[in-house]
Coordinates of C-alpha atoms and ligand atoms in Angstrom, one line a residue:
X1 CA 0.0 0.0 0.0
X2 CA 2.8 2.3 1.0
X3 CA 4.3 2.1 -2.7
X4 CA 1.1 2.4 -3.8
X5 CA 1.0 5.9 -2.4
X6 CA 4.0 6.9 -3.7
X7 CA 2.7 6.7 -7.5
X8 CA -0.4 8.3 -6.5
X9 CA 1.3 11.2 -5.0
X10 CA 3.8 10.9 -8.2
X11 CA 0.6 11.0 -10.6
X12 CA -0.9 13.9 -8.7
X13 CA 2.4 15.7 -8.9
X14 CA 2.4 15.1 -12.5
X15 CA -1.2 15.9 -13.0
X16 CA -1.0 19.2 -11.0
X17 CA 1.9 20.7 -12.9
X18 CA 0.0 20.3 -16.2
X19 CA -3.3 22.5 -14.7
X20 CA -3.6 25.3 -16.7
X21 CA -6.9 26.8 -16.2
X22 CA -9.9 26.4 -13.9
X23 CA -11.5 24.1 -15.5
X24 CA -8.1 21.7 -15.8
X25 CA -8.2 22.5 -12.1
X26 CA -11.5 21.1 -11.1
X27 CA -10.7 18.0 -13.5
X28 CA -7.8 17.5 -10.9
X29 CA -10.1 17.6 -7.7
X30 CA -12.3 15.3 -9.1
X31 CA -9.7 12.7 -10.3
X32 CA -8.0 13.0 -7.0
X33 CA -9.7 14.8 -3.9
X34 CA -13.7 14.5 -5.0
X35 CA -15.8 11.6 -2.8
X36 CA -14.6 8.6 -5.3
X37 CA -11.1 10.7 -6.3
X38 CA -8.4 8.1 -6.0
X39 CA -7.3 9.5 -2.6
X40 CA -10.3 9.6 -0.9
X41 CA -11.0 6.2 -2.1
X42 CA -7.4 4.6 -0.4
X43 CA -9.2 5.5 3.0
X44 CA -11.7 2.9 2.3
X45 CA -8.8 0.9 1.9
X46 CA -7.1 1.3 4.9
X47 CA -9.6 -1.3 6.4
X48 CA -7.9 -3.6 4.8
X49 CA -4.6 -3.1 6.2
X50 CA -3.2 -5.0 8.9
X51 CA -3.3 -3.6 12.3
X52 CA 0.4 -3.4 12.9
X53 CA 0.8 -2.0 9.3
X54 CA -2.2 1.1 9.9
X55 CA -0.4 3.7 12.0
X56 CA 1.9 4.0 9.3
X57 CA -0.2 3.4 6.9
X58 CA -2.4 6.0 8.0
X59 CA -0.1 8.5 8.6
X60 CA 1.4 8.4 5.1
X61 CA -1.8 8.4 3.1
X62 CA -3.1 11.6 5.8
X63 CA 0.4 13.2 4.7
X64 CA -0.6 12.6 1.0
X65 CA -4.0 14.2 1.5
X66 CA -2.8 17.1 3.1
X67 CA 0.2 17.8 0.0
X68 CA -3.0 17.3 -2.1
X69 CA -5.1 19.7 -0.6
X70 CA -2.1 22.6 -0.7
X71 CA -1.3 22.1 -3.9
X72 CA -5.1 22.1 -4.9
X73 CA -5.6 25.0 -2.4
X74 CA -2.8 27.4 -4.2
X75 CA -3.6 26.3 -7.9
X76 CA -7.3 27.2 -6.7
X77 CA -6.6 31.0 -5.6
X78 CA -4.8 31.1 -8.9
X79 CA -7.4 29.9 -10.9
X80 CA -10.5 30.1 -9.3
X81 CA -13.1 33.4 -9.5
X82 CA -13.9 33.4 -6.1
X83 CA -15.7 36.5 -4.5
X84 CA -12.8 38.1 -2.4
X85 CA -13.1 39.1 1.3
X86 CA -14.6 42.6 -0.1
X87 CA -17.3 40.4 -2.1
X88 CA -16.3 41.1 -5.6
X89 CA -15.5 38.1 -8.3
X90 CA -12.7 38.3 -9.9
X91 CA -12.8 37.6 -13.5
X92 CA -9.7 36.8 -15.5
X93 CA -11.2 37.2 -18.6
X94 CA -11.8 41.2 -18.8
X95 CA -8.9 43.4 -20.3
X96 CA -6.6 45.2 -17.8
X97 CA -7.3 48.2 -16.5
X98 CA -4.7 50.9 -18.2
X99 CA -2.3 52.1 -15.4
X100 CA -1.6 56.0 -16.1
X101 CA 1.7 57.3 -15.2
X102 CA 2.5 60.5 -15.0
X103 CA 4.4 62.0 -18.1
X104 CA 6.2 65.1 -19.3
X105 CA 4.2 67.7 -20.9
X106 CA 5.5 68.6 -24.5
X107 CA 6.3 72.1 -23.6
X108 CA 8.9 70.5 -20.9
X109 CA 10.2 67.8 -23.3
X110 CA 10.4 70.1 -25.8
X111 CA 12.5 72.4 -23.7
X112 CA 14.3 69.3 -22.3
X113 CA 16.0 68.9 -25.9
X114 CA 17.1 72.6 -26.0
X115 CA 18.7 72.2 -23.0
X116 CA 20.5 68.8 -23.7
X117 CA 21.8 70.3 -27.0
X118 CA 23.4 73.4 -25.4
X119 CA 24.2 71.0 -22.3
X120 CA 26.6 69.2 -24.7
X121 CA 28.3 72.4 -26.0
X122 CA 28.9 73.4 -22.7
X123 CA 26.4 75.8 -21.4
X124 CA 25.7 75.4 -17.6
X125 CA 21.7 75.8 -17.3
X126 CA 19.8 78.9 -14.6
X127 CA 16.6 79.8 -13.9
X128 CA 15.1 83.5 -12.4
X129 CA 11.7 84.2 -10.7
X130 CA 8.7 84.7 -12.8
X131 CA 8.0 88.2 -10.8
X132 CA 11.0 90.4 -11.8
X133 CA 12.0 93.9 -10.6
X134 CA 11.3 96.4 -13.4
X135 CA 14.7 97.2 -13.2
X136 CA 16.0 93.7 -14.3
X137 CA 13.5 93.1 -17.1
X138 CA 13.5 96.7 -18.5
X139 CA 16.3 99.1 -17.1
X140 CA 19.2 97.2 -16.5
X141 CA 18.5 95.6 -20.4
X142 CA 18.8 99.1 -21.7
X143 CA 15.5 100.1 -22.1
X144 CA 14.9 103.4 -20.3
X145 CA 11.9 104.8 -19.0
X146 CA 8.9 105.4 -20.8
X147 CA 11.0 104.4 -24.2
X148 CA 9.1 103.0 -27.2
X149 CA 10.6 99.8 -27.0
X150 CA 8.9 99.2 -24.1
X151 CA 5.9 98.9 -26.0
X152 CA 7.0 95.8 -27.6
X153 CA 6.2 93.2 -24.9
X154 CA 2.8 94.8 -23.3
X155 CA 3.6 93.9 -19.4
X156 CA 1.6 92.6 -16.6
X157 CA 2.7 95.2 -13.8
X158 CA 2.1 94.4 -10.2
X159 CA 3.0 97.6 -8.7
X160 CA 5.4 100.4 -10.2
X161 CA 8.9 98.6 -9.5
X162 CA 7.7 94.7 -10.1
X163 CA 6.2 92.9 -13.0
X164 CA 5.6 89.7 -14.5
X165 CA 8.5 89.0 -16.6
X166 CA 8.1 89.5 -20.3
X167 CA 11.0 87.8 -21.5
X168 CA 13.8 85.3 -19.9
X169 CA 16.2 88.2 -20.6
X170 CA 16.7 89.6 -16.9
X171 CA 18.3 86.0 -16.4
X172 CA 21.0 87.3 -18.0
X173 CA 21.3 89.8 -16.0
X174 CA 20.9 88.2 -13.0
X175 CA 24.0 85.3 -14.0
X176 CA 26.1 88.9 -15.0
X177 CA 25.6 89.7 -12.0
X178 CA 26.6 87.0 -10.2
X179 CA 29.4 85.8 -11.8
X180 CA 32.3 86.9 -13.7
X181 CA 33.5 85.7 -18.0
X182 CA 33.3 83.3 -19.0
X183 CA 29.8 82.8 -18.7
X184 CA 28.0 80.0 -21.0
X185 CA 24.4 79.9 -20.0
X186 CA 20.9 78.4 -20.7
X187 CA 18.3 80.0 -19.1
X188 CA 15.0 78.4 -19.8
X189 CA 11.0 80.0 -18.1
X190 CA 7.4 81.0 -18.2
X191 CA 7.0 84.6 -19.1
X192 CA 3.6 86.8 -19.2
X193 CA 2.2 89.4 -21.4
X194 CA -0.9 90.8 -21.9
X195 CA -2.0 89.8 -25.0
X196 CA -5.3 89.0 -26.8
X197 CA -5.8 85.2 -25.9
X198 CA -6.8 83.1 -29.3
X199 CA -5.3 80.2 -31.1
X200 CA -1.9 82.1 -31.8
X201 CA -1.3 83.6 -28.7
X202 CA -1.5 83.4 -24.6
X203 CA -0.8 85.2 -22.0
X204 CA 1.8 83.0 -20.6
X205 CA 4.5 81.0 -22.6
X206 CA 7.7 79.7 -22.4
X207 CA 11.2 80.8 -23.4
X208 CA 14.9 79.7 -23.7
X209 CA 17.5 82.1 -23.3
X210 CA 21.0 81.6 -24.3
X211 CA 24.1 84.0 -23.3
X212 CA 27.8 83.9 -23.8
X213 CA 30.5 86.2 -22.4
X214 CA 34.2 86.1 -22.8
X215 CA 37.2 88.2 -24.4
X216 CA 37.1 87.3 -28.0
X217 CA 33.0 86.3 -28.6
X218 CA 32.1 87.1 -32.1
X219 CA 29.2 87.5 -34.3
X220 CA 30.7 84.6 -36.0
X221 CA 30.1 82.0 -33.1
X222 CA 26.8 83.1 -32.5
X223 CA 26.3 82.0 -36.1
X224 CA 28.2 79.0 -35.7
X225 CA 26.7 77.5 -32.1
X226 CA 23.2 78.6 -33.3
X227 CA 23.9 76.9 -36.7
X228 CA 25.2 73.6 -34.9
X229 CA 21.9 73.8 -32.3
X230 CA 19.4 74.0 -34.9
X231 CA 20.7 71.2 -37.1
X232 CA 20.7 68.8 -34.1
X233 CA 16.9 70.1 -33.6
X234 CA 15.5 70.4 -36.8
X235 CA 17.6 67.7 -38.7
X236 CA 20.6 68.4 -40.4
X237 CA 19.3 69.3 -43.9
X238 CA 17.9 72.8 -42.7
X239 CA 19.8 76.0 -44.1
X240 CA 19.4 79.2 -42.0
X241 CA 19.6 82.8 -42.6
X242 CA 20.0 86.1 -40.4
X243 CA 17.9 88.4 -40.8
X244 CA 18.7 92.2 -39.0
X245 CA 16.4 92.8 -36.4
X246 CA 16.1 95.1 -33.4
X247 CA 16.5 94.4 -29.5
X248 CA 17.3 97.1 -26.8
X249 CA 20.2 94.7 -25.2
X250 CA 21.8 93.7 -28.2
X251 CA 23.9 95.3 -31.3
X252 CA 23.5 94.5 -33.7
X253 CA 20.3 92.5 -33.3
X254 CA 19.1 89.3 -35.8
X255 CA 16.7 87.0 -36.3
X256 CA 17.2 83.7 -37.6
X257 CA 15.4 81.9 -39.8
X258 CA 15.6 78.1 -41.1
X259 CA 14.4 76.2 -44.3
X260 CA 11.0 74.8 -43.3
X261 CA 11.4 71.3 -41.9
X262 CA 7.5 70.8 -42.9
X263 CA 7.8 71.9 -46.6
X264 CA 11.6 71.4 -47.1
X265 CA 11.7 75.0 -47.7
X266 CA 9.4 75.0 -51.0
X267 CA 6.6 76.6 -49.4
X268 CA 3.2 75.4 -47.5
X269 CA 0.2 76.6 -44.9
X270 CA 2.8 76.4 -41.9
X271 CA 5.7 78.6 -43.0
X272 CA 3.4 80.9 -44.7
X273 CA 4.0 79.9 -48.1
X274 CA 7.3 80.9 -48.0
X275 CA 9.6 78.5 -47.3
X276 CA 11.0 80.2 -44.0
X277 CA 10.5 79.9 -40.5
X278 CA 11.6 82.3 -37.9
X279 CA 13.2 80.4 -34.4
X280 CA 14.6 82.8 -32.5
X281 CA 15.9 86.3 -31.7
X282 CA 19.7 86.9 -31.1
X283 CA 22.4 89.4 -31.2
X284 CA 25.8 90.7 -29.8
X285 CA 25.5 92.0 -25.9
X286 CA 25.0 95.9 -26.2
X287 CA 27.6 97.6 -24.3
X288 CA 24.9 99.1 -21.9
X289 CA 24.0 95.9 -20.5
X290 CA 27.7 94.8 -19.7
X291 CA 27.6 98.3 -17.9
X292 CA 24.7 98.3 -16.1
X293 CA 25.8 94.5 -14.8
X294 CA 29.4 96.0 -13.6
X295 CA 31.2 94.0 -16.5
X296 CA 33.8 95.7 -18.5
X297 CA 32.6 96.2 -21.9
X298 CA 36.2 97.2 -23.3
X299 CA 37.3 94.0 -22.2
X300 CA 34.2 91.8 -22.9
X301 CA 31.7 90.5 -25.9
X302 CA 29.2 88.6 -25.9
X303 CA 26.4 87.1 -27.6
X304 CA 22.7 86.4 -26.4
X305 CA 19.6 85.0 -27.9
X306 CA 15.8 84.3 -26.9
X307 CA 13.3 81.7 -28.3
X308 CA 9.9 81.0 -28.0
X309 CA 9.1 77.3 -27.2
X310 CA 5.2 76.8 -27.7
X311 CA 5.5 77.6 -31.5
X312 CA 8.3 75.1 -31.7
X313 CA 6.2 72.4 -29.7
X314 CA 2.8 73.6 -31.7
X315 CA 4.6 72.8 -35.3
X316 CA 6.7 69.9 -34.0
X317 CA 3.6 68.0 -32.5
X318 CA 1.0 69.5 -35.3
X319 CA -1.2 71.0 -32.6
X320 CA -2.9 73.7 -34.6
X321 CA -4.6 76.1 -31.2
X322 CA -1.9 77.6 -28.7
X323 CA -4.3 77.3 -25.7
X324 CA -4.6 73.5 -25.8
X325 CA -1.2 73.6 -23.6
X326 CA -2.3 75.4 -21.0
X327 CA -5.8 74.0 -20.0
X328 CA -4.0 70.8 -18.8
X329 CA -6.9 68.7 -20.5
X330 CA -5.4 65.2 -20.0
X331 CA -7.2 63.7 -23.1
X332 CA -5.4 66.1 -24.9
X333 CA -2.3 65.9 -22.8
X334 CA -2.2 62.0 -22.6
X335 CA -1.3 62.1 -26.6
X336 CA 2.0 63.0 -26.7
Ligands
LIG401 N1 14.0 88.7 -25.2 C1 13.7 88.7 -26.6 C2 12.2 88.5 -26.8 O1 11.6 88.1 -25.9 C3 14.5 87.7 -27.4 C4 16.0 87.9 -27.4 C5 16.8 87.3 -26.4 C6 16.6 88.6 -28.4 C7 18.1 87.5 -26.4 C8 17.9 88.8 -28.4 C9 18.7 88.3 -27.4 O2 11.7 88.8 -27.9

């Protein structure tokens, strides 16, 4: 009887590993544990067994039922639907529930790249406060009081010496003024202005701002670095140009344009039709600034430049309404 036991516990070994669902599962109980499964039935059996021969007997074929019943027991929470303690049935059958993880927002990704790029050639990255001194933003940037230029970025004021920025440009300021050349910075933000909200424009957006000071900066370098940036960016087929611009805190002032990444530079809807699209506004440090920040503008050049980052996330994701990234709609969001 003993050996007997031994290839029924090897069978239901055997058996067990094979169960594969719940209804493989219950075949097992029934072969094996049901009221004429093959180990029940050996306890009829143990009549038969001599008396000196039970206790041992017994105790083999008890330990067999229990090894039975674990196994059967684990298989069973695996495969079972039973109601849990809270009542509900489990059923293996539906589709998972999608887990949502948290994820970057395309402005931050977008700005993530701009950063890594100028990361590589060495710029160290800042940040500034959102509410600025007038002085930082306007003044010390070379715009005096009440001039015209002023006009050009229509400012949220919150009293008469502070103001939501309107550019990342008193960044600059603030790194002048707390360090000395060479300085190699990124400084990327939210800024604020007043404008008319629609699909084009918002009252709040983001900016990167890039400055470098040293002895010997030139116009050429600017060209160069912002060259190298915007192939790594916009693939290395682009061509660029400079066109002259105006900025209070830099001379001479430029913006740059690339070959349309949409159209190739042939013309379409996005780059107006033709072939062009403007990325960013740059130029050589005006002399005031290095002034106004204690550096010594005999001794020093630099080079600066600003761009806007929803217009580059708008046209890189083909998001056609500005305000979309700002009313943290996670259908919308969930997208990208
Ligand atoms: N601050 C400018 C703007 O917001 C951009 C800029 C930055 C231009 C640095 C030149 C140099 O329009």
């Amino acid at each position: 009887m003993l050996e007997q036991l031994n290839t029924l516990r090897k069978e239901f070994e055997e058996a067990s590993a094979k169960v594969s669902s719940a209804s493989d599962l219950e075949n097992l109980r029934i072969k094996f544990l049901a009221k004429n499964g093959s180990v029940t039935m050996l306890f009829e059996e143990l009549k038969n067994v001599s008396k000196e021969d039970k206790p041992v007997v017994g105790k083999n074929l008890n330990e067999l039922k229990n090894f039975c019943q674990s196994v059967f027991a684990e298989l069973k929470e695996k495969y079972e639907s039973a109601p849990d303690s809270s009542g509900r049935v489990l059923d293996l059958t539906l589709p998972g529930r999608e887990v949502l993880t948290g994820k970057k927002h395309i402005i931050i990704k977008t700005m993530d790249e701009i950063k890594s790029i100028f990361k590589r050639m060495g710029f160290s990255v800042y940040d500034g406060p959102e509410a600025e001194s007038d002085y930082n933003n306007f003044e010390a940037l070379n715009f005096p009081a009440d001039h015209p230029a002023r006009d050009m970025q229509d400012t949220f004021f919150i009293n008469q010496k502070f103001l939501l920025r309107t550019h990342t440009s008193p960044v600059q300021v603030r790194v002048m003024q707390n360090q000395q050349p060479p300085v190699r910075a990124i400084m990327p933000g939210k800024v604020f202005r007043n404008e008319d909200i629609n699909a084009r424009s918002y009252c709040l957006f983001h900016q990167v701002e890039g400055l470098a000071v040293d002895t010997d900066i030139t116009f050429a370098e600017l060209k160069g670095t912002l060259f190298a940036f915007a192939k790594e960016f916009y693939g290395s087929n682009i061509k660029y140009r400079f066109r002259s611009s105006f900025f209070p805190f830099t001379e001479p002032s430029a913006e740059m344009d690339i070959t349309c990444y949409l159209c190739n530079g042939k013309g379409c809807r996005i780059c107006k039709h033709s072939g062009w699209l403007e990325i960013l506004g740059c130029g050589m440090v005006d002399p005031n600034v290095f002034k106004s920040v204690g550096y010594d503008e005999e001794k020093y050049t630099g080079y600066a430049f600003g761009m806007g980052i929803e217009r580059i996330a708008l046209l890189k994701y083909g998001i056609d309404d500005i305000r979309l990234l700002f009313e943290n709609d996670t259908r919308f969001l969930r997208q990208f």
